[in-house]
Amino acid sequence: MANRPAKPNKVPTNHRKVAVIGSGPAGLSCAGDLAQRGYEVTIFEALHVPGGVLMYGIPEFRLPKALVQKEINNLRQMGVDIQTNMVIGKIYALDELMELGYEAIFIGSGAGLPSFMRIPGENLNGVYSANEFLTRINLMKAYQFPSSDTPVKVGRRVAVVGGGNVAMDAARCAKRLGADEVTIIYRRSEAEMPARIEEVHHAREEGIIFRLLTNPTRILGTDSGWVRAVECVEMELGEADSSGRRRPVVKKGSEFQIEIDTIVIAIGTSPNPLIKSTTPGLETQRWGGIIVDEATMATSKEGVYAGGDAVTGAATVILAMGAGKTAAQAIDDYLNKKHQADG
Ligand SMILES: Cc1cc2nc3c(=O)[nH]c(=O)nc-3n(C[C@H](O)[C@H](O)[C@H](O)COP(=O)(O)OP(=O)(O)OC[C@H]3O[C@@H](n4cnc5c(N)ncnc54)[C@H](O)[C@@H]3O)c2cc1C
């Protein structure tokens, strides 16, 4: 995205239509590169605002939304049509997009399906997935409630479960929304934390409490169904597991409770199965990642390409943008060859 001219021009059309599903960094970079080559690109975005995680996940204090907005405006100036509130797999299936005249499709639908711990109490009020918590804050401006439509309950004491960048963002947002005590609960030690060192550093600087080698076993509620505490066990590190990280093992008799008002679960996400389940012939990994040829990002279905978190699982902005660019090149090659063969 960053290497495009400051004032993008609309390139003369080659009259070939390409559909891009999802407007995160993968979809935006693919759409931009295709528009620069003269393609008529339509982005179909499920949410009411384009930008993907850049808009709904990463907080304003780390990524100003005006920067993302500028990039999206540039794409519109280049002629990219961005249609929001369009859930592909519900409104149109991929085959229907092809019938509408799209000659190729890029799937950049991300990995927005949150994982839960499957412990008792996860359905209590006051339990959020990190995605929901951050979306309420970043996209729906819940901190302005009631002048915004969406509320968010933060409370005085917040627990965030997980040790990645998403957990750090959720914890720092909770602090900014006025929580007195925000505790990160992570089952391994700091050395195994997947979050970047600087994110952990910022969180510590802002007063976030770290309960390491600690694992939640149960969320406890009030009579009216709201969270009141989380029960945890202490862990110690055993032998290395298949990921090379030392496996956390429960310390017998170490149960204890932390009193909380809200708990945010930030233990990972996977691709939403909607597109897979409505697209015959689209092969995926068992965990949901779309299988592609890494050189071209071509999927098992002719004319359909994919990239970003929808392929890799939760990864990075740079990787998603790179995948979008690789796919744009491959789509251009594919359609040029197809049209040459058709004469
Ligand atoms: C809180 C948080 C913080 C992060 N911080 C960083 C960071 O600091 N640095 C970094 O490099 N990475 C970070 N990441 C990861 C990074 O944001 C992702 O790897 C990246 O956004 C993936 O891009 P993507 O385009 O594949 O998917 P996404 O950004 O997830 O975009 C996918 C888009 O597709 C849309 N969509 C989904 N299904 C459909 C459908 N059926 N029809 C139409 N549209 C659909 C979604 O609504 C979404 O807008 C962070 C992630 C999170 C959640």
CSV table of C-alpha atoms and ligand atoms in Angstrom, one decimal:
chain,number,residue,atom,x,y,z
A,1,MET,CA,0.0,0.0,0.0
A,2,ALA,CA,2.7,2.4,1.0
A,3,ASN,CA,4.6,2.5,-2.4
A,4,ARG,CA,1.7,3.9,-4.3
A,5,PRO,CA,1.9,7.6,-5.5
A,6,ALA,CA,0.5,10.1,-3.1
A,7,LYS,CA,-2.2,11.3,-5.5
A,8,PRO,CA,-3.3,8.1,-7.2
A,9,ASN,CA,-4.6,8.3,-10.8
A,10,LYS,CA,-7.3,6.3,-12.3
A,11,VAL,CA,-5.8,4.0,-14.9
A,12,PRO,CA,-7.8,3.3,-18.1
A,13,THR,CA,-9.9,0.2,-17.7
A,14,ASN,CA,-9.1,-3.1,-19.3
A,15,HIS,CA,-12.8,-4.1,-18.8
A,16,ARG,CA,-12.0,-7.1,-16.7
A,17,LYS,CA,-13.8,-7.4,-13.4
A,18,VAL,CA,-12.1,-8.8,-10.3
A,19,ALA,CA,-13.8,-9.3,-6.9
A,20,VAL,CA,-11.9,-9.0,-3.6
A,21,ILE,CA,-13.5,-10.4,-0.5
A,22,GLY,CA,-12.5,-8.5,2.7
A,23,SER,CA,-10.9,-5.1,3.1
A,24,GLY,CA,-8.1,-5.8,5.5
A,25,PRO,CA,-4.5,-5.2,4.4
A,26,ALA,CA,-4.5,-8.3,2.2
A,27,GLY,CA,-7.6,-7.2,0.3
A,28,LEU,CA,-6.6,-3.6,0.1
A,29,SER,CA,-3.1,-4.3,-1.3
A,30,CYS,CA,-4.5,-6.8,-3.8
A,31,ALA,CA,-7.2,-4.4,-4.9
A,32,GLY,CA,-4.7,-1.5,-5.2
A,33,ASP,CA,-2.3,-3.4,-7.4
A,34,LEU,CA,-5.1,-4.7,-9.6
A,35,ALA,CA,-6.6,-1.2,-10.1
A,36,GLN,CA,-3.1,0.1,-11.0
A,37,ARG,CA,-3.1,-2.5,-13.8
A,38,GLY,CA,-6.5,-1.4,-15.1
A,39,TYR,CA,-8.8,-3.9,-13.6
A,40,GLU,CA,-12.3,-3.0,-12.4
A,41,VAL,CA,-12.1,-4.1,-8.8
A,42,THR,CA,-15.0,-4.5,-6.3
A,43,ILE,CA,-14.2,-5.1,-2.7
A,44,PHE,CA,-17.0,-6.9,-0.8
A,45,GLU,CA,-16.6,-6.2,3.0
A,46,ALA,CA,-18.8,-7.8,5.6
A,47,LEU,CA,-18.6,-5.0,8.1
A,48,HIS,CA,-20.1,-1.5,7.7
A,49,VAL,CA,-16.6,0.1,7.7
A,50,PRO,CA,-13.6,-1.0,5.4
A,51,GLY,CA,-10.1,-1.7,6.8
A,52,GLY,CA,-10.4,-5.1,8.6
A,53,VAL,CA,-8.3,-5.5,11.7
A,54,LEU,CA,-6.6,-2.1,11.0
A,55,MET,CA,-9.9,-0.5,11.8
A,56,TYR,CA,-11.7,-2.8,14.2
A,57,GLY,CA,-8.8,-4.5,16.1
A,58,ILE,CA,-5.7,-2.4,16.4
A,59,PRO,CA,-6.4,0.5,18.8
A,60,GLU,CA,-6.2,4.2,17.8
A,61,PHE,CA,-3.2,4.8,20.1
A,62,ARG,CA,-1.1,2.3,18.0
A,63,LEU,CA,-2.5,3.0,14.6
A,64,PRO,CA,-4.4,6.3,13.9
A,65,LYS,CA,-7.5,5.4,11.9
A,66,ALA,CA,-7.0,8.6,9.7
A,67,LEU,CA,-4.0,6.8,8.1
A,68,VAL,CA,-6.1,3.8,7.2
A,69,GLN,CA,-8.9,6.1,6.0
A,70,LYS,CA,-6.4,7.9,3.7
A,71,GLU,CA,-5.4,4.6,2.1
A,72,ILE,CA,-9.0,3.6,1.5
A,73,ASN,CA,-9.8,7.0,0.0
A,74,ASN,CA,-6.8,6.6,-2.4
A,75,LEU,CA,-8.2,3.2,-3.5
A,76,ARG,CA,-11.6,4.8,-4.2
A,77,GLN,CA,-9.9,7.6,-6.2
A,78,MET,CA,-8.2,4.8,-8.2
A,79,GLY,CA,-11.7,3.5,-9.1
A,80,VAL,CA,-12.0,0.7,-6.6
A,81,ASP,CA,-15.6,0.1,-5.7
A,82,ILE,CA,-15.9,-0.8,-1.9
A,83,GLN,CA,-19.2,-2.3,-1.0
A,84,THR,CA,-19.7,-2.7,2.7
A,85,ASN,CA,-22.3,-4.8,4.6
A,86,MET,CA,-21.7,-7.6,2.1
A,87,VAL,CA,-21.1,-10.9,3.7
A,88,ILE,CA,-19.9,-13.2,1.0
A,89,GLY,CA,-21.2,-16.7,1.5
A,90,LYS,CA,-24.5,-15.2,2.6
A,91,ILE,CA,-25.4,-12.5,0.1
A,92,TYR,CA,-23.4,-14.1,-2.8
A,93,ALA,CA,-21.6,-17.4,-3.1
A,94,LEU,CA,-18.3,-17.3,-4.9
A,95,ASP,CA,-19.8,-19.1,-7.9
A,96,GLU,CA,-22.5,-16.4,-8.1
A,97,LEU,CA,-19.8,-13.7,-8.2
A,98,MET,CA,-18.3,-15.5,-11.2
A,99,GLU,CA,-21.8,-15.5,-12.8
A,100,LEU,CA,-22.0,-11.8,-12.2
A,101,GLY,CA,-19.0,-11.4,-14.5
A,102,TYR,CA,-16.1,-11.3,-12.0
A,103,GLU,CA,-13.3,-13.2,-13.8
A,104,ALA,CA,-11.2,-13.8,-10.8
A,105,ILE,CA,-11.7,-13.6,-7.0
A,106,PHE,CA,-9.2,-12.8,-4.2
A,107,ILE,CA,-10.3,-14.0,-0.7
A,108,GLY,CA,-8.8,-11.9,2.0
A,109,SER,CA,-11.4,-12.6,4.7
A,110,GLY,CA,-8.9,-12.9,7.6
A,111,ALA,CA,-9.1,-15.0,10.7
A,112,GLY,CA,-11.9,-13.4,12.8
A,113,LEU,CA,-13.4,-16.4,14.5
A,114,PRO,CA,-12.4,-16.2,18.2
A,115,SER,CA,-11.3,-19.3,20.2
A,116,PHE,CA,-12.6,-19.8,23.7
A,117,MET,CA,-11.2,-21.8,26.6
A,118,ARG,CA,-14.2,-24.1,27.0
A,119,ILE,CA,-14.3,-23.7,30.7
A,120,PRO,CA,-17.4,-23.3,32.9
A,121,GLY,CA,-18.7,-19.8,33.1
A,122,GLU,CA,-17.7,-18.6,29.6
A,123,ASN,CA,-21.3,-17.7,28.8
A,124,LEU,CA,-21.7,-15.3,31.7
A,125,ASN,CA,-22.3,-11.6,31.1
A,126,GLY,CA,-19.0,-9.7,31.2
A,127,VAL,CA,-17.1,-12.3,29.2
A,128,TYR,CA,-15.8,-10.9,25.9
A,129,SER,CA,-13.7,-12.4,23.1
A,130,ALA,CA,-10.9,-9.9,22.4
A,131,ASN,CA,-12.4,-9.4,18.9
A,132,GLU,CA,-15.7,-8.3,20.4
A,133,PHE,CA,-14.2,-6.2,23.1
A,134,LEU,CA,-11.8,-4.4,20.7
A,135,THR,CA,-14.5,-4.0,18.0
A,136,ARG,CA,-16.9,-2.4,20.5
A,137,ILE,CA,-14.2,0.1,21.4
A,138,ASN,CA,-12.4,0.8,18.1
A,139,LEU,CA,-15.1,0.5,15.6
A,140,MET,CA,-18.3,1.1,17.5
A,141,LYS,CA,-16.8,3.9,19.8
A,142,ALA,CA,-18.4,2.3,22.8
A,143,TYR,CA,-16.4,4.6,25.0
A,144,GLN,CA,-18.8,7.4,23.8
A,145,PHE,CA,-21.9,5.5,24.9
A,146,PRO,CA,-24.7,6.6,25.2
A,147,SER,CA,-24.0,9.1,22.3
A,148,SER,CA,-22.7,6.0,20.4
A,149,ASP,CA,-25.2,3.1,20.0
A,150,THR,CA,-22.9,0.3,21.4
A,151,PRO,CA,-22.0,0.0,25.1
A,152,VAL,CA,-19.0,-1.9,26.6
A,153,LYS,CA,-18.8,-3.0,30.2
A,154,VAL,CA,-15.3,-2.6,31.6
A,155,GLY,CA,-15.7,-2.3,35.3
A,156,ARG,CA,-13.0,-1.7,37.9
A,157,ARG,CA,-11.2,-5.0,37.6
A,158,VAL,CA,-10.5,-6.6,34.3
A,159,ALA,CA,-8.7,-9.9,33.5
A,160,VAL,CA,-7.3,-10.6,30.0
A,161,VAL,CA,-6.4,-14.2,29.2
A,162,GLY,CA,-3.6,-14.7,26.7
A,163,GLY,CA,0.0,-13.6,26.0
A,164,GLY,CA,-0.1,-12.2,22.5
A,165,ASN,CA,-0.2,-8.7,21.0
A,166,VAL,CA,-4.0,-8.9,21.0
A,167,ALA,CA,-4.1,-9.5,24.7
A,168,MET,CA,-1.7,-6.5,25.3
A,169,ASP,CA,-4.0,-4.3,23.1
A,170,ALA,CA,-7.1,-5.4,25.0
A,171,ALA,CA,-5.5,-4.8,28.4
A,172,ARG,CA,-4.2,-1.4,27.4
A,173,CYS,CA,-7.7,-0.4,26.1
A,174,ALA,CA,-9.3,-1.6,29.3
A,175,LYS,CA,-6.9,0.6,31.3
A,176,ARG,CA,-7.7,3.6,29.1
A,177,LEU,CA,-11.4,3.0,29.6
A,178,GLY,CA,-10.9,3.6,33.3
A,179,ALA,CA,-10.3,0.1,34.9
A,180,ASP,CA,-8.2,0.4,38.1
A,181,GLU,CA,-6.8,-3.1,37.9
A,182,VAL,CA,-6.0,-4.9,34.7
A,183,THR,CA,-4.4,-8.4,34.9
A,184,ILE,CA,-3.0,-10.4,32.1
A,185,ILE,CA,-3.3,-14.1,32.8
A,186,TYR,CA,-0.9,-16.3,30.8
A,187,ARG,CA,-0.2,-20.0,31.3
A,188,ARG,CA,3.5,-20.0,30.4
A,189,SER,CA,6.4,-17.7,31.4
A,190,GLU,CA,7.4,-14.4,29.9
A,191,ALA,CA,10.0,-16.1,27.7
A,192,GLU,CA,7.2,-18.0,25.9
A,193,MET,CA,4.9,-15.0,25.4
A,194,PRO,CA,4.1,-14.5,21.8
A,195,ALA,CA,3.6,-10.7,22.2
A,196,ARG,CA,6.4,-8.5,20.9
A,197,ILE,CA,8.8,-7.4,23.7
A,198,GLU,CA,7.9,-3.7,23.2
A,199,GLU,CA,4.2,-4.4,23.6
A,200,VAL,CA,4.8,-6.2,26.9
A,201,HIS,CA,7.1,-3.3,27.9
A,202,HIS,CA,4.3,-0.7,27.1
A,203,ALA,CA,1.8,-2.8,29.0
A,204,ARG,CA,4.0,-3.0,32.1
A,205,GLU,CA,4.7,0.7,31.9
A,206,GLU,CA,1.0,1.4,31.9
A,207,GLY,CA,0.5,-0.6,35.1
A,208,ILE,CA,-0.9,-3.8,33.7
A,209,ILE,CA,-0.4,-6.7,36.2
A,210,PHE,CA,1.1,-9.9,34.8
A,211,ARG,CA,0.0,-13.2,36.4
A,212,LEU,CA,2.3,-15.6,34.5
A,213,LEU,CA,2.3,-19.4,34.8
A,214,THR,CA,-1.4,-19.1,35.6
A,215,ASN,CA,-4.3,-20.8,33.9
A,216,PRO,CA,-8.1,-20.0,34.3
A,217,THR,CA,-10.1,-23.1,35.1
A,218,ARG,CA,-13.6,-21.6,35.8
A,219,ILE,CA,-15.4,-18.2,35.7
A,220,LEU,CA,-17.7,-17.5,38.6
A,221,GLY,CA,-20.8,-15.4,38.4
A,222,THR,CA,-23.2,-13.5,40.5
A,223,ASP,CA,-26.9,-14.6,41.0
A,224,SER,CA,-27.9,-12.2,38.2
A,225,GLY,CA,-25.4,-13.9,35.8
A,226,TRP,CA,-22.6,-11.4,35.7
A,227,VAL,CA,-18.9,-12.3,36.1
A,228,ARG,CA,-17.5,-11.8,39.7
A,229,ALA,CA,-14.3,-13.8,39.8
A,230,VAL,CA,-12.0,-16.1,37.8
A,231,GLU,CA,-10.6,-19.3,39.4
A,232,CYS,CA,-7.1,-20.1,38.3
A,233,VAL,CA,-4.4,-22.7,38.9
A,234,GLU,CA,-0.6,-22.1,39.0
A,235,MET,CA,1.5,-23.8,36.4
A,236,GLU,CA,5.1,-24.9,36.1
A,237,LEU,CA,7.0,-25.7,32.9
A,238,GLY,CA,7.6,-29.3,32.0
A,239,GLU,CA,9.1,-30.9,28.9
A,240,ALA,CA,9.1,-29.1,25.5
A,241,ASP,CA,6.0,-29.9,23.4
A,242,SER,CA,5.7,-30.2,19.5
A,243,SER,CA,6.0,-26.3,19.2
A,244,GLY,CA,9.4,-26.5,21.0
A,245,ARG,CA,8.0,-24.5,23.9
A,246,ARG,CA,8.0,-26.1,27.4
A,247,ARG,CA,4.6,-27.5,28.2
A,248,PRO,CA,2.8,-25.9,31.2
A,249,VAL,CA,1.8,-28.4,33.9
A,250,VAL,CA,-0.7,-27.7,36.7
A,251,LYS,CA,0.7,-27.4,40.2
A,252,LYS,CA,-1.4,-29.6,42.4
A,253,GLY,CA,-3.6,-27.7,45.0
A,254,SER,CA,-2.7,-24.3,43.7
A,255,GLU,CA,-6.3,-23.1,43.0
A,256,PHE,CA,-7.0,-19.4,43.8
A,257,GLN,CA,-9.5,-16.8,42.7
A,258,ILE,CA,-9.1,-13.3,41.3
A,259,GLU,CA,-12.1,-11.0,41.7
A,260,ILE,CA,-13.0,-9.3,38.5
A,261,ASP,CA,-15.9,-7.5,36.8
A,262,THR,CA,-15.0,-8.3,33.2
A,263,ILE,CA,-12.8,-10.9,31.5
A,264,VAL,CA,-11.5,-10.7,27.9
A,265,ILE,CA,-10.4,-14.0,26.2
A,266,ALA,CA,-7.5,-13.3,23.8
A,267,ILE,CA,-6.2,-16.8,23.1
A,268,GLY,CA,-6.3,-16.8,19.3
A,269,THR,CA,-8.6,-16.8,16.3
A,270,SER,CA,-9.1,-18.9,13.2
A,271,PRO,CA,-10.7,-18.3,9.8
A,272,ASN,CA,-14.5,-18.1,9.7
A,273,PRO,CA,-15.8,-21.3,8.0
A,274,LEU,CA,-18.6,-19.5,6.0
A,275,ILE,CA,-16.7,-19.1,2.7
A,276,LYS,CA,-15.4,-22.7,2.8
A,277,SER,CA,-18.8,-24.1,3.6
A,278,THR,CA,-20.4,-22.3,0.7
A,279,THR,CA,-17.7,-22.8,-1.9
A,280,PRO,CA,-17.6,-26.3,-3.4
A,281,GLY,CA,-14.0,-27.3,-4.4
A,282,LEU,CA,-12.2,-24.8,-2.1
A,283,GLU,CA,-9.7,-26.8,-0.1
A,284,THR,CA,-8.8,-25.8,3.4
A,285,GLN,CA,-6.6,-27.1,6.2
A,286,ARG,CA,-8.4,-28.9,9.1
A,287,TRP,CA,-8.2,-25.7,11.2
A,288,GLY,CA,-9.8,-23.7,8.4
A,289,GLY,CA,-6.9,-22.0,6.6
A,290,ILE,CA,-7.4,-21.9,2.8
A,291,ILE,CA,-4.8,-24.0,1.0
A,292,VAL,CA,-2.9,-22.1,-1.7
A,293,ASP,CA,0.1,-22.4,-4.0
A,294,GLU,CA,2.5,-20.1,-2.1
A,295,ALA,CA,4.1,-18.8,-5.3
A,296,THR,CA,0.8,-17.5,-6.7
A,297,MET,CA,-1.7,-17.7,-3.8
A,298,ALA,CA,-3.9,-19.7,-6.2
A,299,THR,CA,-6.5,-21.9,-4.4
A,300,SER,CA,-7.8,-25.3,-5.5
A,301,LYS,CA,-10.6,-23.5,-7.4
A,302,GLU,CA,-9.8,-22.0,-10.8
A,303,GLY,CA,-9.7,-18.2,-10.8
A,304,VAL,CA,-9.9,-18.0,-7.0
A,305,TYR,CA,-6.9,-16.7,-5.0
A,306,ALA,CA,-6.5,-16.2,-1.3
A,307,GLY,CA,-4.0,-14.6,1.1
A,308,GLY,CA,-3.4,-13.0,4.5
A,309,ASP,CA,-4.8,-14.5,7.8
A,310,ALA,CA,-7.4,-16.5,5.8
A,311,VAL,CA,-4.5,-18.6,4.6
A,312,THR,CA,-1.9,-18.4,7.4
A,313,GLY,CA,-4.1,-18.0,10.5
A,314,ALA,CA,-3.5,-14.9,12.6
A,315,ALA,CA,-0.2,-13.4,11.4
A,316,THR,CA,1.0,-9.9,10.5
A,317,VAL,CA,0.0,-6.8,8.4
A,318,ILE,CA,3.1,-7.1,6.3
A,319,LEU,CA,2.6,-10.7,5.5
A,320,ALA,CA,-1.1,-10.0,4.5
A,321,MET,CA,-0.1,-7.1,2.3
A,322,GLY,CA,2.6,-9.2,0.6
A,323,ALA,CA,0.2,-12.0,-0.1
A,324,GLY,CA,-2.3,-9.5,-1.6
A,325,LYS,CA,0.4,-8.2,-3.9
A,326,THR,CA,1.6,-11.7,-5.0
A,327,ALA,CA,-2.0,-12.6,-5.7
A,328,ALA,CA,-2.6,-9.5,-7.8
A,329,GLN,CA,0.4,-10.3,-10.0
A,330,ALA,CA,-0.8,-13.9,-10.4
A,331,ILE,CA,-4.4,-12.8,-11.2
A,332,ASP,CA,-3.0,-10.5,-13.9
A,333,ASP,CA,-0.9,-13.4,-15.4
A,334,TYR,CA,-3.9,-15.8,-15.2
A,335,LEU,CA,-6.3,-13.4,-16.9
A,336,ASN,CA,-3.8,-12.3,-19.6
A,337,LYS,CA,-3.2,-16.0,-20.4
A,338,LYS,CA,-6.9,-16.8,-20.4
A,339,HIS,CA,-7.7,-14.0,-22.8
A,340,GLN,CA,-4.8,-14.8,-25.1
A,341,ALA,CA,-6.0,-18.4,-25.3
A,342,ASP,CA,-9.6,-17.2,-26.0
A,343,GLY,CA,-8.1,-15.1,-28.8
B,1,LIG,C1,-5.8,-6.5,18.2
B,1,LIG,C2,-4.9,-6.9,17.1
B,1,LIG,C3,-3.7,-6.3,17.0
B,1,LIG,C4,-2.7,-6.6,16.0
B,1,LIG,N1,-1.6,-5.9,16.0
B,1,LIG,C5,-0.7,-6.1,15.0
B,1,LIG,C6,0.5,-5.3,14.8
B,1,LIG,O1,0.8,-4.5,15.7
B,1,LIG,N2,1.3,-5.6,13.8
B,1,LIG,C7,1.0,-6.5,12.8
B,1,LIG,O2,1.7,-6.7,11.9
B,1,LIG,N3,-0.1,-7.3,12.9
B,1,LIG,C8,-1.0,-7.1,14.0
B,1,LIG,N4,-2.1,-7.8,14.1
B,1,LIG,C9,-2.4,-8.8,13.0
B,1,LIG,C10,-2.9,-8.2,11.7
B,1,LIG,O3,-3.8,-7.1,12.0
B,1,LIG,C11,-3.5,-9.2,10.8
B,1,LIG,O4,-2.5,-10.2,10.5
B,1,LIG,C12,-3.9,-8.6,9.5
B,1,LIG,O5,-4.9,-7.6,9.7
B,1,LIG,C13,-4.5,-9.6,8.5
B,1,LIG,O6,-5.0,-9.0,7.4
B,1,LIG,P1,-6.1,-9.7,6.5
B,1,LIG,O7,-6.3,-8.7,5.4
B,1,LIG,O8,-5.7,-11.1,6.1
B,1,LIG,O9,-7.4,-9.8,7.4
B,1,LIG,P2,-8.2,-8.8,8.3
B,1,LIG,O10,-7.5,-7.6,8.6
B,1,LIG,O11,-8.8,-9.7,9.4
B,1,LIG,O12,-9.4,-8.4,7.3
B,1,LIG,C14,-10.4,-9.3,6.8
B,1,LIG,C15,-11.6,-8.6,6.4
B,1,LIG,O13,-12.5,-9.5,5.7
B,1,LIG,C16,-13.8,-9.2,6.2
B,1,LIG,N5,-14.6,-10.5,6.0
B,1,LIG,C17,-14.5,-11.6,6.7
B,1,LIG,N6,-15.3,-12.5,6.2
B,1,LIG,C18,-16.0,-11.9,5.1
B,1,LIG,C19,-17.0,-12.4,4.2
B,1,LIG,N7,-17.5,-13.6,4.3
B,1,LIG,N8,-17.4,-11.5,3.3
B,1,LIG,C20,-16.9,-10.2,3.2
B,1,LIG,N9,-15.9,-9.8,4.1
B,1,LIG,C21,-15.5,-10.6,5.0
B,1,LIG,C22,-13.6,-8.9,7.6
B,1,LIG,O14,-14.8,-8.2,8.1
B,1,LIG,C23,-12.4,-8.0,7.6
B,1,LIG,O15,-12.7,-6.7,7.4
B,1,LIG,C24,-3.1,-7.5,15.1
B,1,LIG,C25,-4.3,-8.2,15.1
B,1,LIG,C26,-5.2,-7.9,16.1
B,1,LIG,C27,-6.5,-8.6,16.1
